Amino acid sequence: MEQMDIKQLSADITRLKKERNAVILAHLYQRPEVQEVADFVGDSLELSRQAASTDADVIVFCGVHFMAETAYILSPDKIVLLPDEQAGCPMANMITAEQLKTRKSQLPDAVVVAYVNTSAEVKAESDICCTSANAVKVVQSVPADKPILFVPDKNLGAYIIQQTGRPMELWQGWCNTHEWVTADNVAAAKAEHPAALVLAHPECQPEVVALADFVSGTSRLIQYAKESQDRQFIIVTEAGILHQLNKHCPEKEFYLATGKLVCPNMKLTTLPKVKQALETLQPRITVPEPVRAKALGCLERMLAIR
Ligand code: 13P
Ligand code: SF4
């Protein structure tokens, strides 16, 4: 998009935002120009907290469907807009509430820990939610004598098992963006930039995680890069994060481990769609009340953990 268009659209969005008393929340994987127009940019945990505490009338969620749904579950009195309704998360679609109910009937004592990357219906069938930022703490909060069923990300699940030593039953889901990064991709990046530290998201496969110097959700990866004495980093998570990394650490160098690290769903949100959403107050994301009420318990138990 031309710089001129970005400038004009951003000005229009800022004006509409005021008129609508709207807040724009953007995930760290969003396009740079979308991040720039947002009131708050963060990881999925921070964005949930923002959605729960905002006094705006309208939340424009620049992210994917489960994130907007989470915002509505936490703030049902607000209008929650997802600028492109097609922006889903393939991992969240790898488990349905019906499938989860069947698995639960086979593991009747299990506590179900659901990654926030799930539908509202799946959250409603789960005991406690987590994000990549608090997953270890959430699992540690489950009484030691209770078996755990972790859904849907097998890679985040494997990482938690490794960190906590806690056995868990893992649903066999994955993220289409992180799963296809190979250990060879990281080794090749390392050969090209031997002085660089490897920073990886736990949605990567265990053999990729094993090559990382630091593993965490998106926000803490940025914090780590900011505070580190090192100057070069290989980034093994979605490309959108480079915008904030370069902004916060202009003197450091960041190399994406592979060009495969793009989430097409996160890129569906564009400035013209954000503007249109503010003009029309559509597309709105809602959740039927009985499902919302049950899913809220799952999210609130997570948010209570600090
Ligand atoms: P974070 O929780 O780290 O923001 O990640 C969300 C996500 O969708 C990762 O692919
Ligand atoms: Fe879903 Fe992966 Fe995209 Fe995150 S990066 S929204 S987990 S597909």
Short mmCIF file of N, CA and C in Angstrom, two decimals, residues 90-193:
data_model
loop_
_atom_site.label_atom_id
_atom_site.label_comp_id
_atom_site.label_asym_id
_atom_site.label_seq_id
_atom_site.Cartn_x
_atom_site.Cartn_y
_atom_site.Cartn_z
N PRO A 90 -6.54 -21.82 12.04
CA PRO A 90 -6.67 -23.24 11.70
C PRO A 90 -6.48 -24.15 12.91
N MET A 91 -5.61 -23.75 13.84
CA MET A 91 -5.42 -24.61 15.03
C MET A 91 -6.70 -24.68 15.86
N ALA A 92 -7.35 -23.53 16.02
CA ALA A 92 -8.60 -23.51 16.82
C ALA A 92 -9.66 -24.40 16.16
N ASN A 93 -9.58 -24.54 14.83
CA ASN A 93 -10.58 -25.36 14.13
C ASN A 93 -10.25 -26.85 14.19
N MET A 94 -9.14 -27.21 14.83
CA MET A 94 -8.75 -28.63 14.91
C MET A 94 -9.43 -29.37 16.05
N ILE A 95 -10.29 -28.68 16.81
CA ILE A 95 -11.05 -29.35 17.86
C ILE A 95 -12.44 -28.71 17.94
N THR A 96 -13.46 -29.58 18.03
CA THR A 96 -14.83 -29.08 18.22
C THR A 96 -15.29 -29.47 19.63
N ALA A 97 -16.35 -28.82 20.09
CA ALA A 97 -16.88 -29.13 21.42
C ALA A 97 -17.34 -30.59 21.47
N GLU A 98 -17.92 -31.09 20.37
CA GLU A 98 -18.38 -32.49 20.35
C GLU A 98 -17.21 -33.45 20.50
N GLN A 99 -16.13 -33.18 19.78
CA GLN A 99 -14.93 -34.04 19.87
C GLN A 99 -14.36 -33.99 21.29
N LEU A 100 -14.37 -32.81 21.87
CA LEU A 100 -13.83 -32.69 23.23
C LEU A 100 -14.70 -33.45 24.23
N LYS A 101 -16.02 -33.36 24.07
CA LYS A 101 -16.92 -34.09 24.98
C LYS A 101 -16.64 -35.59 24.91
N THR A 102 -16.42 -36.10 23.70
CA THR A 102 -16.14 -37.54 23.53
C THR A 102 -14.85 -37.91 24.27
N ARG A 103 -13.82 -37.10 24.09
CA ARG A 103 -12.52 -37.39 24.75
C ARG A 103 -12.66 -37.30 26.27
N LYS A 104 -13.44 -36.31 26.73
CA LYS A 104 -13.65 -36.16 28.19
C LYS A 104 -14.34 -37.39 28.77
N SER A 105 -15.24 -37.98 27.99
CA SER A 105 -15.95 -39.15 28.51
C SER A 105 -14.99 -40.34 28.67
N GLN A 106 -13.88 -40.30 27.91
CA GLN A 106 -12.86 -41.37 28.04
C GLN A 106 -11.89 -41.07 29.19
N LEU A 107 -11.82 -39.81 29.61
CA LEU A 107 -10.90 -39.39 30.69
C LEU A 107 -11.71 -38.63 31.74
N PRO A 108 -12.63 -39.31 32.44
CA PRO A 108 -13.60 -38.57 33.27
C PRO A 108 -12.99 -37.75 34.40
N ASP A 109 -11.79 -38.10 34.87
CA ASP A 109 -11.19 -37.34 35.98
C ASP A 109 -10.32 -36.16 35.51
N ALA A 110 -10.10 -36.08 34.22
CA ALA A 110 -9.11 -35.11 33.73
C ALA A 110 -9.58 -33.67 33.84
N VAL A 111 -8.64 -32.79 34.20
CA VAL A 111 -8.87 -31.35 34.14
C VAL A 111 -8.51 -30.94 32.71
N VAL A 112 -9.42 -30.23 32.05
CA VAL A 112 -9.15 -29.83 30.67
C VAL A 112 -8.56 -28.42 30.66
N VAL A 113 -7.32 -28.32 30.18
CA VAL A 113 -6.66 -27.03 30.01
C VAL A 113 -6.72 -26.70 28.52
N ALA A 114 -7.39 -25.59 28.20
CA ALA A 114 -7.55 -25.22 26.79
C ALA A 114 -6.70 -24.00 26.46
N TYR A 115 -5.89 -24.15 25.45
CA TYR A 115 -5.16 -23.00 24.89
C TYR A 115 -6.21 -22.00 24.44
N VAL A 116 -5.93 -20.73 24.59
CA VAL A 116 -6.90 -19.69 24.22
C VAL A 116 -7.25 -19.78 22.72
N ASN A 117 -6.38 -20.40 21.94
CA ASN A 117 -6.65 -20.62 20.50
C ASN A 117 -7.67 -21.74 20.34
N THR A 118 -8.89 -21.50 20.82
CA THR A 118 -9.99 -22.46 20.71
C THR A 118 -11.28 -21.65 20.55
N SER A 119 -12.34 -22.33 20.08
CA SER A 119 -13.63 -21.65 19.95
C SER A 119 -14.26 -21.44 21.33
N ALA A 120 -15.27 -20.57 21.38
CA ALA A 120 -16.00 -20.35 22.63
C ALA A 120 -16.65 -21.66 23.10
N GLU A 121 -17.13 -22.47 22.17
CA GLU A 121 -17.79 -23.74 22.53
C GLU A 121 -16.81 -24.68 23.20
N VAL A 122 -15.58 -24.71 22.71
CA VAL A 122 -14.55 -25.57 23.32
C VAL A 122 -14.16 -25.03 24.70
N LYS A 123 -14.05 -23.72 24.81
CA LYS A 123 -13.74 -23.13 26.12
C LYS A 123 -14.85 -23.48 27.12
N ALA A 124 -16.10 -23.47 26.64
CA ALA A 124 -17.23 -23.77 27.52
C ALA A 124 -17.16 -25.20 28.06
N GLU A 125 -16.48 -26.08 27.34
CA GLU A 125 -16.32 -27.48 27.77
C GLU A 125 -15.01 -27.71 28.52
N SER A 126 -14.25 -26.63 28.76
CA SER A 126 -12.93 -26.77 29.38
C SER A 126 -12.94 -26.19 30.80
N ASP A 127 -11.94 -26.57 31.60
CA ASP A 127 -11.89 -26.10 32.99
C ASP A 127 -11.14 -24.80 33.14
N ILE A 128 -10.04 -24.66 32.42
CA ILE A 128 -9.24 -23.44 32.55
C ILE A 128 -8.52 -23.18 31.23
N CYS A 129 -8.40 -21.91 30.91
CA CYS A 129 -7.73 -21.50 29.68
C CYS A 129 -6.27 -21.19 29.96
N CYS A 130 -5.47 -21.07 28.91
CA CYS A 130 -4.12 -20.53 29.06
C CYS A 130 -3.71 -19.91 27.74
N THR A 131 -2.68 -19.08 27.79
CA THR A 131 -2.05 -18.60 26.56
C THR A 131 -0.61 -19.10 26.61
N SER A 132 0.16 -18.81 25.58
CA SER A 132 1.56 -19.27 25.63
C SER A 132 2.32 -18.53 26.73
N ALA A 133 1.82 -17.34 27.13
CA ALA A 133 2.52 -16.55 28.15
C ALA A 133 2.36 -17.12 29.56
N ASN A 134 1.23 -17.78 29.82
CA ASN A 134 1.01 -18.25 31.20
C ASN A 134 0.76 -19.76 31.29
N ALA A 135 0.98 -20.49 30.20
CA ALA A 135 0.62 -21.92 30.15
C ALA A 135 1.30 -22.73 31.26
N VAL A 136 2.57 -22.44 31.52
CA VAL A 136 3.29 -23.22 32.54
C VAL A 136 2.66 -22.98 33.91
N LYS A 137 2.39 -21.71 34.23
CA LYS A 137 1.77 -21.36 35.52
C LYS A 137 0.37 -21.97 35.65
N VAL A 138 -0.38 -21.94 34.56
CA VAL A 138 -1.75 -22.49 34.61
C VAL A 138 -1.69 -23.98 34.91
N VAL A 139 -0.82 -24.69 34.21
CA VAL A 139 -0.71 -26.14 34.43
C VAL A 139 -0.22 -26.41 35.86
N GLN A 140 0.70 -25.60 36.35
CA GLN A 140 1.18 -25.79 37.73
C GLN A 140 0.08 -25.53 38.76
N SER A 141 -0.95 -24.78 38.37
CA SER A 141 -2.04 -24.48 39.31
C SER A 141 -3.03 -25.65 39.46
N VAL A 142 -2.92 -26.64 38.59
CA VAL A 142 -3.83 -27.79 38.66
C VAL A 142 -3.31 -28.75 39.74
N PRO A 143 -4.18 -29.17 40.68
CA PRO A 143 -3.72 -30.07 41.74
C PRO A 143 -2.93 -31.27 41.18
N ALA A 144 -1.84 -31.59 41.87
CA ALA A 144 -0.87 -32.57 41.35
C ALA A 144 -1.47 -33.96 41.13
N ASP A 145 -2.53 -34.29 41.85
CA ASP A 145 -3.10 -35.64 41.71
C ASP A 145 -4.11 -35.72 40.57
N LYS A 146 -4.34 -34.62 39.86
CA LYS A 146 -5.33 -34.61 38.78
C LYS A 146 -4.68 -34.86 37.42
N PRO A 147 -5.22 -35.79 36.64
CA PRO A 147 -4.71 -35.91 35.26
C PRO A 147 -5.14 -34.69 34.44
N ILE A 148 -4.35 -34.36 33.43
CA ILE A 148 -4.66 -33.17 32.60
C ILE A 148 -4.82 -33.57 31.14
N LEU A 149 -5.86 -33.03 30.53
CA LEU A 149 -6.01 -33.12 29.07
C LEU A 149 -5.74 -31.72 28.54
N PHE A 150 -4.73 -31.59 27.69
CA PHE A 150 -4.36 -30.28 27.14
C PHE A 150 -4.78 -30.22 25.68
N VAL A 151 -5.54 -29.16 25.32
CA VAL A 151 -6.02 -29.02 23.95
C VAL A 151 -5.74 -27.61 23.43
N PRO A 152 -5.58 -27.39 22.10
CA PRO A 152 -5.42 -28.39 21.07
C PRO A 152 -3.97 -28.52 20.57
N ASP A 153 -3.02 -27.71 21.10
CA ASP A 153 -1.70 -27.65 20.48
C ASP A 153 -0.72 -28.67 21.06
N LYS A 154 -0.38 -29.66 20.25
CA LYS A 154 0.54 -30.71 20.72
C LYS A 154 1.94 -30.14 21.00
N ASN A 155 2.34 -29.10 20.27
CA ASN A 155 3.69 -28.57 20.47
C ASN A 155 3.79 -27.74 21.75
N LEU A 156 2.81 -26.86 21.98
CA LEU A 156 2.81 -26.11 23.24
C LEU A 156 2.68 -27.10 24.40
N GLY A 157 1.85 -28.13 24.20
CA GLY A 157 1.68 -29.16 25.24
C GLY A 157 3.01 -29.84 25.57
N ALA A 158 3.75 -30.21 24.53
CA ALA A 158 5.04 -30.89 24.75
C ALA A 158 6.01 -29.96 25.49
N TYR A 159 5.95 -28.68 25.16
CA TYR A 159 6.83 -27.71 25.82
C TYR A 159 6.47 -27.60 27.31
N ILE A 160 5.18 -27.56 27.62
CA ILE A 160 4.75 -27.46 29.02
C ILE A 160 5.19 -28.71 29.79
N ILE A 161 5.04 -29.87 29.19
CA ILE A 161 5.46 -31.12 29.84
C ILE A 161 6.96 -31.03 30.17
N GLN A 162 7.72 -30.56 29.19
CA GLN A 162 9.18 -30.45 29.38
C GLN A 162 9.50 -29.45 30.51
N GLN A 163 8.76 -28.36 30.59
CA GLN A 163 9.03 -27.33 31.60
C GLN A 163 8.57 -27.72 33.00
N THR A 164 7.46 -28.46 33.08
CA THR A 164 6.86 -28.75 34.39
C THR A 164 7.15 -30.16 34.88
N GLY A 165 7.52 -31.05 33.96
CA GLY A 165 7.69 -32.47 34.31
C GLY A 165 6.35 -33.14 34.57
N ARG A 166 5.28 -32.47 34.21
CA ARG A 166 3.92 -32.96 34.47
C ARG A 166 3.40 -33.72 33.26
N PRO A 167 3.04 -35.01 33.41
CA PRO A 167 2.49 -35.71 32.22
C PRO A 167 1.12 -35.13 31.86
N MET A 168 0.82 -35.04 30.59
CA MET A 168 -0.50 -34.57 30.15
C MET A 168 -0.92 -35.36 28.92
N GLU A 169 -2.21 -35.56 28.77
CA GLU A 169 -2.76 -36.09 27.52
C GLU A 169 -2.81 -34.93 26.54
N LEU A 170 -2.27 -35.12 25.34
CA LEU A 170 -2.23 -34.00 24.39
C LEU A 170 -3.16 -34.23 23.20
N TRP A 171 -3.98 -33.24 22.91
CA TRP A 171 -4.73 -33.22 21.65
C TRP A 171 -3.71 -33.03 20.53
N GLN A 172 -3.95 -33.61 19.35
CA GLN A 172 -2.93 -33.57 18.30
C GLN A 172 -3.17 -32.43 17.29
N GLY A 173 -3.32 -31.23 17.79
CA GLY A 173 -3.47 -30.07 16.91
C GLY A 173 -2.15 -29.34 16.75
N TRP A 174 -2.12 -28.41 15.80
CA TRP A 174 -0.90 -27.64 15.56
C TRP A 174 -1.23 -26.33 14.85
N CYS A 175 -0.25 -25.43 14.83
CA CYS A 175 -0.40 -24.17 14.12
C CYS A 175 0.21 -24.32 12.73
N ASN A 176 -0.56 -23.99 11.71
CA ASN A 176 -0.08 -24.13 10.33
C ASN A 176 1.11 -23.24 10.01
N THR A 177 1.31 -22.22 10.79
CA THR A 177 2.43 -21.30 10.51
C THR A 177 3.71 -21.78 11.19
N HIS A 178 3.61 -22.22 12.45
CA HIS A 178 4.81 -22.62 13.19
C HIS A 178 5.24 -24.08 12.93
N GLU A 179 4.26 -24.93 12.63
CA GLU A 179 4.54 -26.37 12.52
C GLU A 179 5.55 -26.70 11.41
N TRP A 180 5.53 -25.91 10.34
CA TRP A 180 6.33 -26.30 9.17
C TRP A 180 7.75 -25.76 9.20
N VAL A 181 8.10 -25.07 10.27
CA VAL A 181 9.49 -24.65 10.44
C VAL A 181 10.27 -25.90 10.89
N THR A 182 11.38 -26.18 10.22
CA THR A 182 12.15 -27.37 10.57
C THR A 182 13.43 -26.99 11.32
N ALA A 183 14.01 -28.00 11.98
CA ALA A 183 15.30 -27.79 12.64
C ALA A 183 16.34 -27.37 11.60
N ASP A 184 16.22 -27.90 10.37
CA ASP A 184 17.15 -27.53 9.30
C ASP A 184 17.02 -26.04 8.95
N ASN A 185 15.79 -25.52 8.95
CA ASN A 185 15.60 -24.08 8.68
C ASN A 185 16.37 -23.26 9.70
N VAL A 186 16.25 -23.66 10.97
CA VAL A 186 16.91 -22.89 12.04
C VAL A 186 18.43 -23.06 11.94
N ALA A 187 18.87 -24.28 11.64
CA ALA A 187 20.32 -24.52 11.51
C ALA A 187 20.89 -23.68 10.36
N ALA A 188 20.14 -23.56 9.26
CA ALA A 188 20.61 -22.78 8.11
C ALA A 188 20.70 -21.30 8.49
N ALA A 189 19.69 -20.81 9.22
CA ALA A 189 19.72 -19.40 9.66
C ALA A 189 20.90 -19.16 10.58
N LYS A 190 21.15 -20.14 11.42
CA LYS A 190 22.26 -20.05 12.39
C LYS A 190 23.61 -20.04 11.65
N ALA A 191 23.70 -20.85 10.58
CA ALA A 191 24.95 -20.89 9.79
C ALA A 191 25.20 -19.53 9.13
N GLU A 192 24.10 -18.87 8.73
CA GLU A 192 24.22 -17.56 8.08
C GLU A 192 24.53 -16.44 9.08
N HIS A 193 23.99 -16.60 10.30
CA HIS A 193 24.18 -15.57 11.34
C HIS A 193 24.68 -16.24 12.62
#
